[in-house]
JSON list of C-alpha atoms in Angstrom, two decimals:
[
{"chain": "Y", "resi": 1, "resn": "MET", "atom": "CA", "xyz": [-0.05, -0.15, 0.01]},
{"chain": "Y", "resi": 2, "resn": "ASN", "atom": "CA", "xyz": [1.47, 3.26, -0.93]},
{"chain": "Y", "resi": 3, "resn": "ALA", "atom": "CA", "xyz": [0.32, 5.95, 1.88]},
{"chain": "Y", "resi": 4, "resn": "VAL", "atom": "CA", "xyz": [0.81, 9.62, 1.60]},
{"chain": "Y", "resi": 5, "resn": "PRO", "atom": "CA", "xyz": [3.35, 11.02, 3.99]},
{"chain": "Y", "resi": 6, "resn": "MET", "atom": "CA", "xyz": [1.80, 13.03, 6.67]},
{"chain": "Y", "resi": 7, "resn": "ASN", "atom": "CA", "xyz": [3.63, 16.24, 5.53]},
{"chain": "Y", "resi": 8, "resn": "ARG", "atom": "CA", "xyz": [2.61, 15.97, 1.99]},
{"chain": "Y", "resi": 9, "resn": "VAL", "atom": "CA", "xyz": [-0.43, 17.68, 0.49]},
{"chain": "Y", "resi": 10, "resn": "VAL", "atom": "CA", "xyz": [-2.28, 16.12, -2.37]},
{"chain": "Y", "resi": 11, "resn": "PHE", "atom": "CA", "xyz": [-4.48, 18.23, -4.71]},
{"chain": "Y", "resi": 12, "resn": "ASP", "atom": "CA", "xyz": [-7.16, 17.13, -6.94]},
{"chain": "Y", "resi": 13, "resn": "ALA", "atom": "CA", "xyz": [-8.27, 19.79, -9.64]},
{"chain": "Y", "resi": 14, "resn": "VAL", "atom": "CA", "xyz": [-10.18, 19.62, -12.84]},
{"chain": "Y", "resi": 15, "resn": "VAL", "atom": "CA", "xyz": [-10.64, 22.17, -15.16]},
{"chain": "Y", "resi": 16, "resn": "VAL", "atom": "CA", "xyz": [-14.13, 22.57, -16.99]},
{"chain": "Y", "resi": 17, "resn": "GLU", "atom": "CA", "xyz": [-14.62, 25.10, -19.88]},
{"chain": "Y", "resi": 18, "resn": "GLU", "atom": "CA", "xyz": [-17.53, 27.65, -19.44]},
{"chain": "Y", "resi": 19, "resn": "GLY", "atom": "CA", "xyz": [-20.55, 26.50, -21.04]},
{"chain": "Y", "resi": 20, "resn": "PHE", "atom": "CA", "xyz": [-19.71, 22.91, -20.62]},
{"chain": "Y", "resi": 21, "resn": "SER", "atom": "CA", "xyz": [-22.43, 20.52, -19.17]},
{"chain": "Y", "resi": 22, "resn": "PHE", "atom": "CA", "xyz": [-22.89, 17.15, -17.93]},
{"chain": "Y", "resi": 23, "resn": "SER", "atom": "CA", "xyz": [-25.30, 14.30, -17.99]},
{"chain": "Y", "resi": 24, "resn": "PHE", "atom": "CA", "xyz": [-26.27, 12.69, -14.52]},
{"chain": "Y", "resi": 25, "resn": "ILE", "atom": "CA", "xyz": [-24.10, 9.71, -15.46]},
{"chain": "Y", "resi": 26, "resn": "GLN", "atom": "CA", "xyz": [-21.21, 11.87, -16.57]},
{"chain": "Y", "resi": 27, "resn": "LEU", "atom": "CA", "xyz": [-21.49, 13.88, -13.44]},
{"chain": "Y", "resi": 28, "resn": "CYS", "atom": "CA", "xyz": [-21.51, 10.77, -10.99]},
{"chain": "Y", "resi": 29, "resn": "GLN", "atom": "CA", "xyz": [-18.40, 9.25, -13.16]},
{"chain": "Y", "resi": 30, "resn": "ALA", "atom": "CA", "xyz": [-16.53, 12.70, -12.77]},
{"chain": "Y", "resi": 31, "resn": "CYS", "atom": "CA", "xyz": [-17.26, 13.12, -9.08]},
{"chain": "Y", "resi": 32, "resn": "HIS", "atom": "CA", "xyz": [-16.25, 9.13, -8.37]},
{"chain": "Y", "resi": 33, "resn": "SER", "atom": "CA", "xyz": [-19.88, 9.13, -6.80]},
{"chain": "Y", "resi": 34, "resn": "SER", "atom": "CA", "xyz": [-22.87, 6.68, -6.95]},
{"chain": "Y", "resi": 35, "resn": "ASP", "atom": "CA", "xyz": [-26.14, 7.84, -8.43]},
{"chain": "Y", "resi": 36, "resn": "ALA", "atom": "CA", "xyz": [-27.70, 7.60, -4.70]},
{"chain": "Y", "resi": 37, "resn": "GLN", "atom": "CA", "xyz": [-25.28, 10.17, -3.70]},
{"chain": "Y", "resi": 38, "resn": "MET", "atom": "CA", "xyz": [-25.91, 12.51, -6.59]},
{"chain": "Y", "resi": 39, "resn": "ARG", "atom": "CA", "xyz": [-29.64, 11.82, -6.18]},
{"chain": "Y", "resi": 40, "resn": "LEU", "atom": "CA", "xyz": [-29.45, 13.02, -2.54]},
{"chain": "Y", "resi": 41, "resn": "LEU", "atom": "CA", "xyz": [-27.43, 16.29, -3.67]},
{"chain": "Y", "resi": 42, "resn": "VAL", "atom": "CA", "xyz": [-30.05, 17.09, -5.77]},
{"chain": "Y", "resi": 43, "resn": "ASP", "atom": "CA", "xyz": [-32.94, 16.35, -3.32]},
{"chain": "Y", "resi": 44, "resn": "GLU", "atom": "CA", "xyz": [-31.15, 18.21, -0.70]},
{"chain": "Y", "resi": 45, "resn": "GLY", "atom": "CA", "xyz": [-31.19, 21.29, -3.21]},
{"chain": "Y", "resi": 46, "resn": "ILE", "atom": "CA", "xyz": [-27.34, 21.39, -3.47]},
{"chain": "Y", "resi": 47, "resn": "LEU", "atom": "CA", "xyz": [-27.35, 20.60, -7.17]},
{"chain": "Y", "resi": 48, "resn": "HIS", "atom": "CA", "xyz": [-29.93, 22.19, -9.76]},
{"chain": "Y", "resi": 49, "resn": "PRO", "atom": "CA", "xyz": [-30.07, 20.11, -12.68]},
{"chain": "Y", "resi": 50, "resn": "GLN", "atom": "CA", "xyz": [-32.10, 20.89, -15.85]},
{"chain": "Y", "resi": 51, "resn": "GLY", "atom": "CA", "xyz": [-34.78, 18.47, -16.81]},
{"chain": "Y", "resi": 52, "resn": "GLY", "atom": "CA", "xyz": [-37.41, 16.25, -15.33]},
{"chain": "Y", "resi": 53, "resn": "GLY", "atom": "CA", "xyz": [-35.69, 13.41, -13.75]},
{"chain": "Y", "resi": 54, "resn": "PRO", "atom": "CA", "xyz": [-32.21, 11.75, -13.57]},
{"chain": "Y", "resi": 55, "resn": "VAL", "atom": "CA", "xyz": [-32.36, 10.42, -17.13]},
{"chain": "Y", "resi": 56, "resn": "ASP", "atom": "CA", "xyz": [-33.02, 13.89, -18.59]},
{"chain": "Y", "resi": 57, "resn": "TRP", "atom": "CA", "xyz": [-30.80, 15.82, -16.14]},
{"chain": "Y", "resi": 58, "resn": "VAL", "atom": "CA", "xyz": [-28.15, 18.12, -17.40]},
{"chain": "Y", "resi": 59, "resn": "PHE", "atom": "CA", "xyz": [-25.95, 19.82, -15.15]},
{"chain": "Y", "resi": 60, "resn": "ASP", "atom": "CA", "xyz": [-23.59, 23.03, -15.84]},
{"chain": "Y", "resi": 61, "resn": "GLY", "atom": "CA", "xyz": [-19.79, 22.77, -15.15]},
{"chain": "Y", "resi": 62, "resn": "GLN", "atom": "CA", "xyz": [-20.20, 24.59, -11.68]},
{"chain": "Y", "resi": 63, "resn": "ALA", "atom": "CA", "xyz": [-22.12, 21.50, -10.76]},
{"chain": "Y", "resi": 64, "resn": "MET", "atom": "CA", "xyz": [-19.24, 19.47, -10.82]},
{"chain": "Y", "resi": 65, "resn": "ARG", "atom": "CA", "xyz": [-17.26, 21.80, -8.35]},
{"chain": "Y", "resi": 66, "resn": "THR", "atom": "CA", "xyz": [-20.25, 22.25, -6.04]},
{"chain": "Y", "resi": 67, "resn": "ALA", "atom": "CA", "xyz": [-20.91, 18.21, -6.10]},
{"chain": "Y", "resi": 68, "resn": "ARG", "atom": "CA", "xyz": [-17.40, 17.47, -5.10]},
{"chain": "Y", "resi": 69, "resn": "MET", "atom": "CA", "xyz": [-17.20, 20.24, -2.60]},
{"chain": "Y", "resi": 70, "resn": "ALA", "atom": "CA", "xyz": [-20.32, 18.82, -0.79]},
{"chain": "Y", "resi": 71, "resn": "LEU", "atom": "CA", "xyz": [-18.82, 15.27, -1.16]},
{"chain": "Y", "resi": 72, "resn": "ARG", "atom": "CA", "xyz": [-15.82, 15.91, 0.44]},
{"chain": "Y", "resi": 73, "resn": "LEU", "atom": "CA", "xyz": [-17.51, 18.02, 3.26]},
{"chain": "Y", "resi": 74, "resn": "THR", "atom": "CA", "xyz": [-19.74, 14.72, 3.71]},
{"chain": "Y", "resi": 75, "resn": "HIS", "atom": "CA", "xyz": [-16.92, 12.38, 3.61]},
{"chain": "Y", "resi": 76, "resn": "GLU", "atom": "CA", "xyz": [-13.83, 14.00, 5.08]},
{"chain": "Y", "resi": 77, "resn": "LEU", "atom": "CA", "xyz": [-15.51, 16.19, 7.48]},
{"chain": "Y", "resi": 78, "resn": "GLN", "atom": "CA", "xyz": [-18.46, 14.03, 8.18]},
{"chain": "Y", "resi": 79, "resn": "PHE", "atom": "CA", "xyz": [-20.93, 16.73, 7.76]},
{"chain": "Y", "resi": 80, "resn": "GLY", "atom": "CA", "xyz": [-24.44, 15.86, 7.13]},
{"chain": "Y", "resi": 81, "resn": "LEU", "atom": "CA", "xyz": [-26.09, 17.04, 3.89]},
{"chain": "Y", "resi": 82, "resn": "ASP", "atom": "CA", "xyz": [-27.80, 19.99, 5.24]},
{"chain": "Y", "resi": 83, "resn": "ALA", "atom": "CA", "xyz": [-24.77, 21.12, 7.00]},
{"chain": "Y", "resi": 84, "resn": "ALA", "atom": "CA", "xyz": [-22.68, 20.92, 3.69]},
{"chain": "Y", "resi": 85, "resn": "ALA", "atom": "CA", "xyz": [-25.47, 22.72, 1.97]},
{"chain": "Y", "resi": 86, "resn": "LEU", "atom": "CA", "xyz": [-25.23, 25.49, 4.41]},
{"chain": "Y", "resi": 87, "resn": "VAL", "atom": "CA", "xyz": [-21.60, 25.70, 3.98]},
{"chain": "Y", "resi": 88, "resn": "LEU", "atom": "CA", "xyz": [-21.75, 25.77, 0.31]},
{"chain": "Y", "resi": 89, "resn": "ASP", "atom": "CA", "xyz": [-24.40, 28.47, 0.48]},
{"chain": "Y", "resi": 90, "resn": "LEU", "atom": "CA", "xyz": [-22.32, 30.66, 2.97]},
{"chain": "Y", "resi": 91, "resn": "LEU", "atom": "CA", "xyz": [-19.17, 30.33, 0.65]},
{"chain": "Y", "resi": 92, "resn": "ALA", "atom": "CA", "xyz": [-20.97, 31.42, -2.30]},
{"chain": "Y", "resi": 93, "resn": "GLN", "atom": "CA", "xyz": [-22.15, 34.40, -0.47]},
{"chain": "Y", "resi": 94, "resn": "ASN", "atom": "CA", "xyz": [-18.93, 35.04, 0.50]},
{"chain": "Y", "resi": 95, "resn": "GLU", "atom": "CA", "xyz": [-17.41, 35.08, -3.04]},
{"chain": "Y", "resi": 96, "resn": "ALA", "atom": "CA", "xyz": [-20.37, 36.99, -4.12]},
{"chain": "Y", "resi": 97, "resn": "LEU", "atom": "CA", "xyz": [-19.45, 39.74, -1.50]},
{"chain": "Y", "resi": 98, "resn": "ARG", "atom": "CA", "xyz": [-15.64, 39.71, -2.52]},
{"chain": "Y", "resi": 99, "resn": "SER", "atom": "CA", "xyz": [-16.67, 40.00, -6.24]},
{"chain": "Y", "resi": 100, "resn": "ARG", "atom": "CA", "xyz": [-18.59, 43.24, -5.62]},
{"chain": "Y", "resi": 101, "resn": "LEU", "atom": "CA", "xyz": [-15.83, 44.54, -3.57]},
{"chain": "Y", "resi": 102, "resn": "ARG", "atom": "CA", "xyz": [-13.35, 43.98, -6.11]},
{"chain": "Y", "resi": 103, "resn": "ARG", "atom": "CA", "xyz": [-15.94, 45.73, -8.80]},
{"chain": "Y", "resi": 104, "resn": "VAL", "atom": "CA", "xyz": [-15.98, 48.81, -6.81]},
{"chain": "Y", "resi": 105, "resn": "GLY", "atom": "CA", "xyz": [-12.24, 48.75, -6.04]},
{"chain": "Y", "resi": 106, "resn": "VAL", "atom": "CA", "xyz": [-12.12, 48.06, -2.59]},
{"chain": "Y", "resi": 107, "resn": "VAL", "atom": "CA", "xyz": [-10.07, 44.71, -2.49]}
]
């Protein structure tokens, strides 16, 4: 078994072009997640697909980032989905405020 040394940080990054979209199955594969986990993210309101059901669902590129963050919060920090949804909402609000501050030249 190859263990990562404790003093080493491992990053996982995926670049998704703006305007790119994922089917439900593609998003599950990209996030290394089961369809049941991904459905829970939709049911909790963390993800907002277009379409009538899993077969028809289409997700934008931002959904992959959101899903991966939610899954990390639930797995690594053992947050419940409701707590993960709250954290993601607060992070989005924080980023929106920072963006507004940059536009007016404060930051």
